[in-house]
Tab-separated table of C-alpha atoms and ligand atoms in Angstrom:
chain	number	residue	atom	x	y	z
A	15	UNK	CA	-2.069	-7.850	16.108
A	16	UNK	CA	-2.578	-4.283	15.502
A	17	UNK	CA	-5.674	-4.411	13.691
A	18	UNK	CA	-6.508	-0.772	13.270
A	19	UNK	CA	-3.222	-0.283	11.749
A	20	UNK	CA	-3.122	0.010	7.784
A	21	UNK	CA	0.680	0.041	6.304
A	22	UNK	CA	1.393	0.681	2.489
A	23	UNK	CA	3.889	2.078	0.301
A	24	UNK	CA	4.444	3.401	-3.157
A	25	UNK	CA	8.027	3.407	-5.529
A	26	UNK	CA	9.392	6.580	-6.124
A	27	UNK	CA	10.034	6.048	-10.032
A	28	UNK	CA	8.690	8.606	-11.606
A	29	UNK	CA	5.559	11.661	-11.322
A	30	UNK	CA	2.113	11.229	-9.806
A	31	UNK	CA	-0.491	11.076	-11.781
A	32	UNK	CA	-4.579	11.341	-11.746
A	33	UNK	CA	-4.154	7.310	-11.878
A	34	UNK	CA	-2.478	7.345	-8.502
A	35	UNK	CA	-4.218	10.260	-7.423
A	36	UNK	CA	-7.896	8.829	-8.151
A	37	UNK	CA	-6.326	4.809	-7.412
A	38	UNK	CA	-4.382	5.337	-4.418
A	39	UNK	CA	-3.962	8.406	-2.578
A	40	UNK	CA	-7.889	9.202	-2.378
A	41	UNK	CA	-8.180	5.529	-0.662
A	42	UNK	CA	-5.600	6.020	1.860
A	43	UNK	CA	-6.637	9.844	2.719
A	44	UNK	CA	-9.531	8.072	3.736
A	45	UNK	CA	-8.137	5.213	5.384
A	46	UNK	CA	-6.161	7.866	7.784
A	47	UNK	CA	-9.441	9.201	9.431
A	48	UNK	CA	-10.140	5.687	10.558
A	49	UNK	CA	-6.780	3.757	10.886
A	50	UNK	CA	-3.581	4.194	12.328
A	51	UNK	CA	-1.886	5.002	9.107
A	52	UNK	CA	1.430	4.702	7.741
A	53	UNK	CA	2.840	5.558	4.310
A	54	UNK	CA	6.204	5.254	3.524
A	55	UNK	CA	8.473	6.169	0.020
A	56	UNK	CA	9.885	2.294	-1.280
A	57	UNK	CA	13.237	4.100	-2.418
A	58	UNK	CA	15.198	0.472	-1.781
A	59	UNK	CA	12.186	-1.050	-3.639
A	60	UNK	CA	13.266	1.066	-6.760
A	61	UNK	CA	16.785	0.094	-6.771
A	62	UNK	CA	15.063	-3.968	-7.438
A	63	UNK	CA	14.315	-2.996	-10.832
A	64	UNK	CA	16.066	0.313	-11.630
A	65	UNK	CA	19.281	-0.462	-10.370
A	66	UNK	CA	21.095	0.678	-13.245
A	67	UNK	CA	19.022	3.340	-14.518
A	68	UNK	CA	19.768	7.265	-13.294
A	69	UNK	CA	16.640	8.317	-11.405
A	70	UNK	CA	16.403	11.014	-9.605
A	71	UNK	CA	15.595	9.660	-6.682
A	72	UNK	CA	16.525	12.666	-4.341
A	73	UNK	CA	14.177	14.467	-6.552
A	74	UNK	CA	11.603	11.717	-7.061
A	75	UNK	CA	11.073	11.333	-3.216
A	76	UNK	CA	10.779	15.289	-2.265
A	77	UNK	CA	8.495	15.329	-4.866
A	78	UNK	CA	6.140	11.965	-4.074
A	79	UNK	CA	5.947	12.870	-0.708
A	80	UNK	CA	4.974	16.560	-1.869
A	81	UNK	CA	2.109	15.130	-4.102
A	82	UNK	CA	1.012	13.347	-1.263
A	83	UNK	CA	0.848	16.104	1.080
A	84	UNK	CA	-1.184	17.972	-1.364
A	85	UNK	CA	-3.685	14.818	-2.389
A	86	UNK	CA	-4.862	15.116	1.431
A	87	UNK	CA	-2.363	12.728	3.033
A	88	UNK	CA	-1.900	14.519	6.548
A	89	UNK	CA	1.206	13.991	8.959
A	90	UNK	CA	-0.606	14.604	11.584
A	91	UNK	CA	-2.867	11.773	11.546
A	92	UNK	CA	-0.655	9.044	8.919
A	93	UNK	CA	2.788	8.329	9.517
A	94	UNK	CA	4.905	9.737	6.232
A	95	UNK	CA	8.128	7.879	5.954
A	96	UNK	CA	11.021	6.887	3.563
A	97	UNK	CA	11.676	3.380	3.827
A	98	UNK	CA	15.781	3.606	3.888
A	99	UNK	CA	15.384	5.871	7.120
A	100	UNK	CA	14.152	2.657	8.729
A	101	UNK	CA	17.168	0.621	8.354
A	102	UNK	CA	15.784	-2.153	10.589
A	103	UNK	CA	13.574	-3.072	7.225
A	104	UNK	CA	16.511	-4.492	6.014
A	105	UNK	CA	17.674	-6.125	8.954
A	106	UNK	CA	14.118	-7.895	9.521
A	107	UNK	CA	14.929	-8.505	5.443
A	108	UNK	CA	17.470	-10.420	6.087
A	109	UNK	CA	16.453	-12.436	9.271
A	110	UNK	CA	13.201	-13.563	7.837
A	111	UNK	CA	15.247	-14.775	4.661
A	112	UNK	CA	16.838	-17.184	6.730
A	113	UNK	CA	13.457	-19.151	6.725
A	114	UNK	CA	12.223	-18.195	3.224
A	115	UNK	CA	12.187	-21.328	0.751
A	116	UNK	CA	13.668	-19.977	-2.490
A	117	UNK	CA	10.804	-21.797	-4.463
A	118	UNK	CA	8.148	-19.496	-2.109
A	119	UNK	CA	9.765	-16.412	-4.259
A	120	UNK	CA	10.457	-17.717	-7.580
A	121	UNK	CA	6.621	-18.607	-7.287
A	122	UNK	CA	5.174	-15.073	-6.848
A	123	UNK	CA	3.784	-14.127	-10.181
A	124	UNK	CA	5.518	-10.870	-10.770
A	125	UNK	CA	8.926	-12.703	-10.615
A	126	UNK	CA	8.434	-13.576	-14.057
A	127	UNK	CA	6.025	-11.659	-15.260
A	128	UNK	CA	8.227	-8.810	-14.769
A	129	UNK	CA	11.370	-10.397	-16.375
A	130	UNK	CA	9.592	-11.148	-19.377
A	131	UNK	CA	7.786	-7.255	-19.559
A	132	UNK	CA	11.242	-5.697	-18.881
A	133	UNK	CA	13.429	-7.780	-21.275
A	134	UNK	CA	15.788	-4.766	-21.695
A	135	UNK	CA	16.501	-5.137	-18.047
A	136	UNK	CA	18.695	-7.963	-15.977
A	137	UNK	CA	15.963	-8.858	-13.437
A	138	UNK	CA	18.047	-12.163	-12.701
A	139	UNK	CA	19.084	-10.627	-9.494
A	140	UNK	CA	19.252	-11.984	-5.890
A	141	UNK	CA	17.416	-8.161	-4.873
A	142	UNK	CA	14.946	-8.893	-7.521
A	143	UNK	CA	13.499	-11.976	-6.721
A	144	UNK	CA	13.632	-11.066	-2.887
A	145	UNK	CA	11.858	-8.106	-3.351
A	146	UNK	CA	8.406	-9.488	-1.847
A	147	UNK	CA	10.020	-10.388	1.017
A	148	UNK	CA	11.680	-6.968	1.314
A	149	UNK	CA	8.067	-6.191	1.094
A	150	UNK	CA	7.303	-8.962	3.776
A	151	UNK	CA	9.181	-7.156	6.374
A	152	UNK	CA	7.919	-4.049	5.457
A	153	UNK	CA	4.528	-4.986	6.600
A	154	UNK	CA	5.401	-7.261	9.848
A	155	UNK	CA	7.946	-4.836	11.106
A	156	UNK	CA	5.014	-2.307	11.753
A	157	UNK	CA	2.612	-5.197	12.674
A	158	UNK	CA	0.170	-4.029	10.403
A	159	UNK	CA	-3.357	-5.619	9.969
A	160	UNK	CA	-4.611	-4.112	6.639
A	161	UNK	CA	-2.466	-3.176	3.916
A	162	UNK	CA	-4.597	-1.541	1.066
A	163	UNK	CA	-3.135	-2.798	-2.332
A	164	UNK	CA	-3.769	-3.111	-6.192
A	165	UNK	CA	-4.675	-6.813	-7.423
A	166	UNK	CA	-1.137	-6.675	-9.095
A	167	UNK	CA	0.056	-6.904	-4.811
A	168	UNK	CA	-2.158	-9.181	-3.129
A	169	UNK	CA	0.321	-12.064	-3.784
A	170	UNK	CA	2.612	-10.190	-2.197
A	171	UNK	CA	0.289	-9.880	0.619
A	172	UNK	CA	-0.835	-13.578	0.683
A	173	UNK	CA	3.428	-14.614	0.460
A	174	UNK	CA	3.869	-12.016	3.761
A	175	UNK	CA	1.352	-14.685	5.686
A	176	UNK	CA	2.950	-17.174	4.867
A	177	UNK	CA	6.579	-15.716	5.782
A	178	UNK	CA	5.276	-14.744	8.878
A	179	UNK	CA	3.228	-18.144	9.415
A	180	UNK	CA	6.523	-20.321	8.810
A	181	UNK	CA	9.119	-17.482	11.499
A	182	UNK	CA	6.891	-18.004	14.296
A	183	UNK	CA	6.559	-21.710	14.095
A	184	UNK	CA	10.152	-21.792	13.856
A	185	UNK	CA	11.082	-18.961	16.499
A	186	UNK	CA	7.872	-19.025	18.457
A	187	UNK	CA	8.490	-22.612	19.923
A	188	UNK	CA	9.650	-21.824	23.536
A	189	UNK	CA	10.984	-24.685	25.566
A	190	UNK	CA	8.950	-24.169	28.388
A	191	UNK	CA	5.950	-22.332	26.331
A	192	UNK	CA	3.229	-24.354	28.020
A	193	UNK	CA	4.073	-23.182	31.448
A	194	UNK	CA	4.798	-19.400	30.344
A	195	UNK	CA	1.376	-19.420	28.895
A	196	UNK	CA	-0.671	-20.719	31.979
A	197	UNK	CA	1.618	-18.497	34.016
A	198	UNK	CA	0.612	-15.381	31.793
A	199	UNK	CA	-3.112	-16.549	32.129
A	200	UNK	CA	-3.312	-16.183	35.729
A	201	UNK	CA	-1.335	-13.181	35.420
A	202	UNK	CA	-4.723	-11.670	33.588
A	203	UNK	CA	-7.101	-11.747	36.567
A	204	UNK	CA	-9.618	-14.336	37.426
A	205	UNK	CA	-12.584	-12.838	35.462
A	206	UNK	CA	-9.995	-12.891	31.962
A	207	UNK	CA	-8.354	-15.748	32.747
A	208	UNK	CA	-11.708	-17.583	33.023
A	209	UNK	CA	-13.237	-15.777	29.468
A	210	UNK	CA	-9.868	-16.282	27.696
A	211	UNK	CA	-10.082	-20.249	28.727
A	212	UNK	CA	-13.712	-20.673	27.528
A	213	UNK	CA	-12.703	-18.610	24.402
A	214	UNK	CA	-9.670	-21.053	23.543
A	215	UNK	CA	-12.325	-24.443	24.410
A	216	UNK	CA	-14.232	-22.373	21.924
A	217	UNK	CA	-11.856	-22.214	18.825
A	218	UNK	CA	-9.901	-25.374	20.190
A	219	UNK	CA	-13.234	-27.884	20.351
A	220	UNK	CA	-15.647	-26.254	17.974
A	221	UNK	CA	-13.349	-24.324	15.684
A	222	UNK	CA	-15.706	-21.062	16.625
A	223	UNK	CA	-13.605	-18.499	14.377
A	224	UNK	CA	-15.501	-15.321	16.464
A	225	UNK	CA	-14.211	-16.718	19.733
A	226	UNK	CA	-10.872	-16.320	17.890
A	227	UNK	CA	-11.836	-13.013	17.673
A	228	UNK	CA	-12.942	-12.200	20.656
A	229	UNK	CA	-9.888	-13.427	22.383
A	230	UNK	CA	-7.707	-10.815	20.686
A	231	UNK	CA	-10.070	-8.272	21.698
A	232	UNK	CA	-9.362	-9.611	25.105
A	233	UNK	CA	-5.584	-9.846	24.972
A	234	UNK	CA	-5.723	-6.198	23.242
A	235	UNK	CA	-7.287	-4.986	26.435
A	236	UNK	CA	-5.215	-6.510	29.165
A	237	UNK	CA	-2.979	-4.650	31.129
A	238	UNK	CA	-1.359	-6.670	33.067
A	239	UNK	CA	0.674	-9.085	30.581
A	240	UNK	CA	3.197	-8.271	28.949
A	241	UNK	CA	3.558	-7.648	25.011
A	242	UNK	CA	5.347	-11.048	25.066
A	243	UNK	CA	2.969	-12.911	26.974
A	244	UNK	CA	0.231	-11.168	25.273
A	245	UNK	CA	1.592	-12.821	21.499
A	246	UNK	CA	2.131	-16.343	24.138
A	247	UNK	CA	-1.834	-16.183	24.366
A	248	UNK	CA	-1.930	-15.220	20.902
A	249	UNK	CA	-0.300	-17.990	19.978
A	250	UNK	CA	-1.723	-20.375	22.382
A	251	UNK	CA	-5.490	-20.070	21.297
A	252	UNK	CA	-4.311	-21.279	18.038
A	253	UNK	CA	-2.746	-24.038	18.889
A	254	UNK	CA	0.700	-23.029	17.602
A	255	UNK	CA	3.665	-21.137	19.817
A	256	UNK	CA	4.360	-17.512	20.234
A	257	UNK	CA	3.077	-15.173	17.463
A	258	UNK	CA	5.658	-12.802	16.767
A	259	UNK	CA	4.963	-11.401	13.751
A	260	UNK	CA	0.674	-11.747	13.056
A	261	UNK	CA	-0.491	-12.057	9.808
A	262	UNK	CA	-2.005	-9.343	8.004
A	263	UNK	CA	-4.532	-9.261	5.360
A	264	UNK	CA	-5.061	-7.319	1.872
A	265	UNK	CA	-7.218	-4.560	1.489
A	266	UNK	CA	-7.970	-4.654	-2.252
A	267	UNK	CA	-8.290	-1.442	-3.615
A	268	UNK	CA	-11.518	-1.669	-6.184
A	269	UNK	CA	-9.631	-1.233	-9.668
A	270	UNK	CA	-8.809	2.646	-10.632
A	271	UNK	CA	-11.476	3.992	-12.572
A	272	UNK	CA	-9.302	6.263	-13.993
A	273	UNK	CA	-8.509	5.743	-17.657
A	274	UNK	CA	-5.573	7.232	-19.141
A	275	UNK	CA	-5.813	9.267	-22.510
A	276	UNK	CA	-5.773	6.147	-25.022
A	277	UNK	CA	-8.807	4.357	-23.462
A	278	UNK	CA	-6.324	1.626	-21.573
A	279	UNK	CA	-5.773	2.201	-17.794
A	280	UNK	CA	-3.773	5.255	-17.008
A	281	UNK	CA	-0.241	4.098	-16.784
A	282	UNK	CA	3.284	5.531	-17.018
A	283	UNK	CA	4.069	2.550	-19.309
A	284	UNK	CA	1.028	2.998	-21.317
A	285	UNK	CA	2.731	6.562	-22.202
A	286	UNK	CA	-0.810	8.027	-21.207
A	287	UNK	CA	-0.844	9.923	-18.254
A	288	UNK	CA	-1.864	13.468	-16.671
A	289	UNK	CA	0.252	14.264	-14.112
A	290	UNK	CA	-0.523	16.110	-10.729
A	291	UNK	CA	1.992	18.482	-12.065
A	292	UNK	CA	0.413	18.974	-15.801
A	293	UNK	CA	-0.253	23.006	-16.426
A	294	UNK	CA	-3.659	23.961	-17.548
A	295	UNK	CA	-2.374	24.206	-21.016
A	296	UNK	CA	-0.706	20.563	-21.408
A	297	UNK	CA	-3.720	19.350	-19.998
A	298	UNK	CA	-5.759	20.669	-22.659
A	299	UNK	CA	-3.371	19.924	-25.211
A	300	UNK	CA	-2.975	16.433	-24.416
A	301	UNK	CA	-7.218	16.053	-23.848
A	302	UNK	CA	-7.443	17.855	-27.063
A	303	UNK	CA	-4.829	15.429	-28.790
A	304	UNK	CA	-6.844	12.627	-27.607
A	305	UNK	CA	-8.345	9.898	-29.904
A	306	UNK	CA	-12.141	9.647	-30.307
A	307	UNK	CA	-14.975	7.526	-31.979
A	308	UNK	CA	-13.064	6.670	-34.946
A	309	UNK	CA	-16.249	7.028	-37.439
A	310	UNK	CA	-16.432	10.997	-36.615
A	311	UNK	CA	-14.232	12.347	-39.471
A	312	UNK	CA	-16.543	15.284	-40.500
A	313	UNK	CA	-18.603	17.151	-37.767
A	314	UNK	CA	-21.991	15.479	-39.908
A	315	UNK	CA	-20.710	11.911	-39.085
A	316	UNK	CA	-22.545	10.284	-36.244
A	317	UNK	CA	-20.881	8.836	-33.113
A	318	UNK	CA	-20.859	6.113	-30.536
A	319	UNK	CA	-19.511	7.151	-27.082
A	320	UNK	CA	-18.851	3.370	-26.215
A	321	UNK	CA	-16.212	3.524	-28.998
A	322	UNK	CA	-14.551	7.129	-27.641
A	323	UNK	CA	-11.705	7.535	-24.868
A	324	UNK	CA	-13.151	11.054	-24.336
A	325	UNK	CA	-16.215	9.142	-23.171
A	326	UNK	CA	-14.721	7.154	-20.553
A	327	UNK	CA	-13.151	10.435	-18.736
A	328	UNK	CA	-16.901	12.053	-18.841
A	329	UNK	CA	-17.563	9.509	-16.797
A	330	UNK	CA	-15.224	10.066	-14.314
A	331	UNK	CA	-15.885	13.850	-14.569
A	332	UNK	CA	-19.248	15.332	-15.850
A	333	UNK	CA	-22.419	15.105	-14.611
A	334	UNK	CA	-25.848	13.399	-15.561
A	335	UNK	CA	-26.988	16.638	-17.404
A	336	UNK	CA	-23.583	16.616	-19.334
A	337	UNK	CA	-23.557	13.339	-19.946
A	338	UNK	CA	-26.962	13.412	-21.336
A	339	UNK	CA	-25.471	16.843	-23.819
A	340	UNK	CA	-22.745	14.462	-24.654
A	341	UNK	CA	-24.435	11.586	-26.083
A	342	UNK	CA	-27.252	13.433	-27.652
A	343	UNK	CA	-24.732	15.535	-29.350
A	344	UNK	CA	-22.504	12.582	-30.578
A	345	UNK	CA	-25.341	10.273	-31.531
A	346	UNK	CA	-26.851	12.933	-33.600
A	347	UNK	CA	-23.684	14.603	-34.760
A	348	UNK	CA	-25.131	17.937	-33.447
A	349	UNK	CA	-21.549	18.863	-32.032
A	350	UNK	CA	-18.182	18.382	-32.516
A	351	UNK	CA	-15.651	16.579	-30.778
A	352	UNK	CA	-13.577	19.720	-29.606
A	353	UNK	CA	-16.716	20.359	-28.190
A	354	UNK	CA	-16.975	17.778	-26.282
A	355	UNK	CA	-13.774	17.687	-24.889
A	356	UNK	CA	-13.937	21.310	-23.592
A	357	UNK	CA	-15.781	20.103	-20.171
A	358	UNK	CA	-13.325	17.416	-19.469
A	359	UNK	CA	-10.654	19.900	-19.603
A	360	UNK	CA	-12.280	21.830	-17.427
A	361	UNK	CA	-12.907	19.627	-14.566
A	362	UNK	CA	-9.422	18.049	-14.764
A	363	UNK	CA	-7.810	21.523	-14.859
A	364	UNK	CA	-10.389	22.135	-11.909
A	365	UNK	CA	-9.395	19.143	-9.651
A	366	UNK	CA	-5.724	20.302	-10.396
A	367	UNK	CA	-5.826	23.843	-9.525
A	368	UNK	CA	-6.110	23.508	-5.456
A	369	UNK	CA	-3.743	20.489	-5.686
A	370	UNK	CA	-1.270	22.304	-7.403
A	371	UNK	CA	-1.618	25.677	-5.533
A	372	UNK	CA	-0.665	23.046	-2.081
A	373	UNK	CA	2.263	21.242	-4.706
A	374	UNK	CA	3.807	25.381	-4.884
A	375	UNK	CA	3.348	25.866	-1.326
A	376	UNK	CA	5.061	23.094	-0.014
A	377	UNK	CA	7.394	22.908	-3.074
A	378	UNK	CA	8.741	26.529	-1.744
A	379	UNK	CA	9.137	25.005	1.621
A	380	UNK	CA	11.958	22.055	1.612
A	381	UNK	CA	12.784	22.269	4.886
A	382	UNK	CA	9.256	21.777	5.762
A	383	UNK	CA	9.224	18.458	3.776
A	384	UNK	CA	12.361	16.849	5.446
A	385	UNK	CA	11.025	17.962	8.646
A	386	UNK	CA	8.152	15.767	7.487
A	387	UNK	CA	10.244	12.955	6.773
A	388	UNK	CA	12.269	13.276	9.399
A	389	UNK	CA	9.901	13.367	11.917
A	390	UNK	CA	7.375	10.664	10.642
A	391	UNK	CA	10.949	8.223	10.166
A	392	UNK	CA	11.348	8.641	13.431
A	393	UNK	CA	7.930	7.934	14.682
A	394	UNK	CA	8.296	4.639	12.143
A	395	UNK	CA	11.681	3.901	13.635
A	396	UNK	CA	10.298	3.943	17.356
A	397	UNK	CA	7.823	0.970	16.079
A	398	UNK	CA	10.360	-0.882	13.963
A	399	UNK	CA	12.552	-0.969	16.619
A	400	UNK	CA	10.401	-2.253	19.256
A	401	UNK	CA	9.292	-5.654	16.788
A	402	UNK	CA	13.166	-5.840	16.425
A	403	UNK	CA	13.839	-6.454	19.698
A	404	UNK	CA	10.973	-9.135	20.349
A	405	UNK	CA	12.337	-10.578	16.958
A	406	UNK	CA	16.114	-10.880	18.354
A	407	UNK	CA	14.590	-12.041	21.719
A	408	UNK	CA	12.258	-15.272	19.517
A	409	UNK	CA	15.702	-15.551	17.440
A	410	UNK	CA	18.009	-16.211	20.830
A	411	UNK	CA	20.080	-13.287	20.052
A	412	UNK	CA	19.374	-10.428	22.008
A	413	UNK	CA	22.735	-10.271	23.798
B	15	LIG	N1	5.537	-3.297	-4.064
B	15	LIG	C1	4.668	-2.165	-3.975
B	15	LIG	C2	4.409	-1.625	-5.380
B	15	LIG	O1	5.182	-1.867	-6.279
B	15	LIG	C3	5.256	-1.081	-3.107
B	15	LIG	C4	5.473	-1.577	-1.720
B	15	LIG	C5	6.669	-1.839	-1.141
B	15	LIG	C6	4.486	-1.851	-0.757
B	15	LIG	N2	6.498	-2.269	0.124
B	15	LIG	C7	5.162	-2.296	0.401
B	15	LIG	C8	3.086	-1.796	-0.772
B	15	LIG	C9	4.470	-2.690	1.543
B	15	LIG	C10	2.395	-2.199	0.372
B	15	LIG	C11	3.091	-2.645	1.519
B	15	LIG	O2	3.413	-0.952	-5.564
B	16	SF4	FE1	-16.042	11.125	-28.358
B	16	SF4	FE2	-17.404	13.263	-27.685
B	16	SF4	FE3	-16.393	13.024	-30.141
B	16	SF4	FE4	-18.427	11.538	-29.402
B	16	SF4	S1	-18.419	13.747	-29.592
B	16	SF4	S2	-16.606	10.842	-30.471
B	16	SF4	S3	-17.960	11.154	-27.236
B	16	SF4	S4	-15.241	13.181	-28.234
């Protein structure tokens, strides 16, 4: 399993905004310096809900991967791609639907949540409800260990283990699997062989979960087995056959702080967003437009911060010292709300500038950006191709 690599992905259905920018692209321009990173554009993953609707999406994916580019993702150390220029997602897709129970989709939660929020949609659609598993292969076709997600994902995660639990108990069941394994044992040297045997008495007898551990570190460093053998050993130590496709895990991203401009959670369908792309001017118009304490009608009418939107963004933006100005001034009603607002706007319009000087730069540059996407699909393709063929090979049908 490739545990230092972190996969995720994002639908291109509309603008950036701070919510993504302060939810989701901060986390993974962080995850890059310590994981081998790929980030790819869901365009197919759009088309399970928006099928019918006009998006842009030749625009919407220039543009995400722009914002990216300019929140600090880097091509040089993550892999940028868009999903569709991987066609072997949707071949995996379709393979691992062969062993997909029906009843494992129509259980994930956003089947129907979503149907019932988008009522003005037909979500009764075979793409639809096999979206997670569209997802599924989007994750075991790079191998990934980690894949950094919102709560709203992490069944989506937990239905990927399972997915990949059930193909390699059906496909990873050679007929002569025993024998290969011992063979690819010896193969190791007598030192490994001799570790990787206590390690499996280990997990086998006592159930020790850190010799489990320890054995993939093992297997990771071999270099004399194969890849194949190496997921034989994998398997092996576990009891079970081959492991083709490993499991990987959810990396919960903590909850965006970031609250939109009513208070609620800053959400395209909350209507409450700033956008990456937002001049200076809309952002102050839409800060200034914002609701506060509800009690301050005239500038003499005291406050409560707890009760004010314009509060919860302070937090996100100002200082102690600020703070301090702020809740002094409300309490008291020794200022007024325009007031208050003024060093939100300026922060936000701060954090925007550089963002949006990178946004023009590579905006001017097109070429640039499909040479980014080009080049990082390839890169993707290269891995995707290479889990294909071990997938054919479990699946008998590698002629
Ligand atoms: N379903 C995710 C979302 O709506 C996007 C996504 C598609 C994804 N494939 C993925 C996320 C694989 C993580 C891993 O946000
Ligand atoms: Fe909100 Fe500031 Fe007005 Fe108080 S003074 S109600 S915190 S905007």
């Amino acid at each position: 399993m490739q545990d230092h690599r972190v996969l995720s992905g994002m639908r291109p259905t509309g603008r950036l905004h701070l919510g993504h920018y302060h939810g989701v692209l901060k986390n993974w321009a962080e995850l890059q310096n310590e994981y081998d990173s790929y980030f790819f554009v869901a365009d197919w993953h759009a088309f399970t809900t928006h099928y019918s609707d006009n998006i842009d999406l030749d625009n919407n994916v220039m543009e995400m991967v722009v914002d990216w580019l300019a929140s600090g993702i880097n091509p040089n150390t993550s892999t940028i791609f868009v999903q569709s220029k991987v066609p072997e997602h949707a071949e995996l897709h379709l393979l691992l639907s062969m062993t997909t129970p029906v009843s494992w989709l129509e259980r994930v939660p956003s089947y129907k949540d979503q149907q019932d929020k988008l009522k003005s949609k037909d979500l009764s659609t075979y793409g639809f409800l096999g979206y997670p598993l569209l997802q599924s292969a989007d994750i075991l076709i790079y191998k990934a260990g980690l894949v950094p997600v919102g709560e709203d994902q992490v069944a989506h995660v937990e239905l990927t283990r399972e997915v990949a639990r059930r193909f390699n108990y059906v496909h990873g069941r050679e007929v002569d699997f025993e024998k290969k394994a011992q063979d690819a044992i010896s193969k190791m040297g007598k030192k490994a062989a001799k570790l990787y045997n206590k390690l499996r008495k280990d997990y086998q007898e006592r159930g020790n979960e850190d010799a489990l551990v320890k054995s993939r570190a093992l297997l990771l460093e071999q270099q004399n087995i194969t890849m194949s053998d190496s997921e034989r050993l994998a398997g092996y130590i576990e009891g079970m056959g081959k492991i083709i496709l490993p499991e990987p895990e959810a990396l919960l991203t903590k909850a965006s702080k970031m609250p939109g401009l009513d208070g609620q959670k800053m959400s395209k369908s909350y209507n409450n967003t700033i956008s990456l792309r937002d001049t200076p001017n809309k952002v102050e118009k839409k800060i200034k437009r914002m609701p506060t304490d509800p009690a301050r009608i005239k500038l003499t009418d005291p406050g409560d911060p707890k009760k004010c939107p314009v509060w919860q963004l302070h937090q996100v933006y100002s200082d102690k010292s600020t703070m301090d100005w702020v809740s002094d001034g409300c309490v008291k009603a020794k200022m007024g709300c325009i007031d208050c607002k003024q060093p939100v706007i300026d922060a936000i319009n701060n954090e925007l500038a550089p963002m949006q000087e990178r946004i023009a730069k590579y905006q001017s540059d097109p070429d640039l950006i499909r040479q980014i996407i080009f080049d990082g699909s390839e890169r993707a393709r290269n891995v995707a191709r290479e889990t294909m063929s071990e997938v054919r090979e479990a699946m008998g049908i590698s002629y």
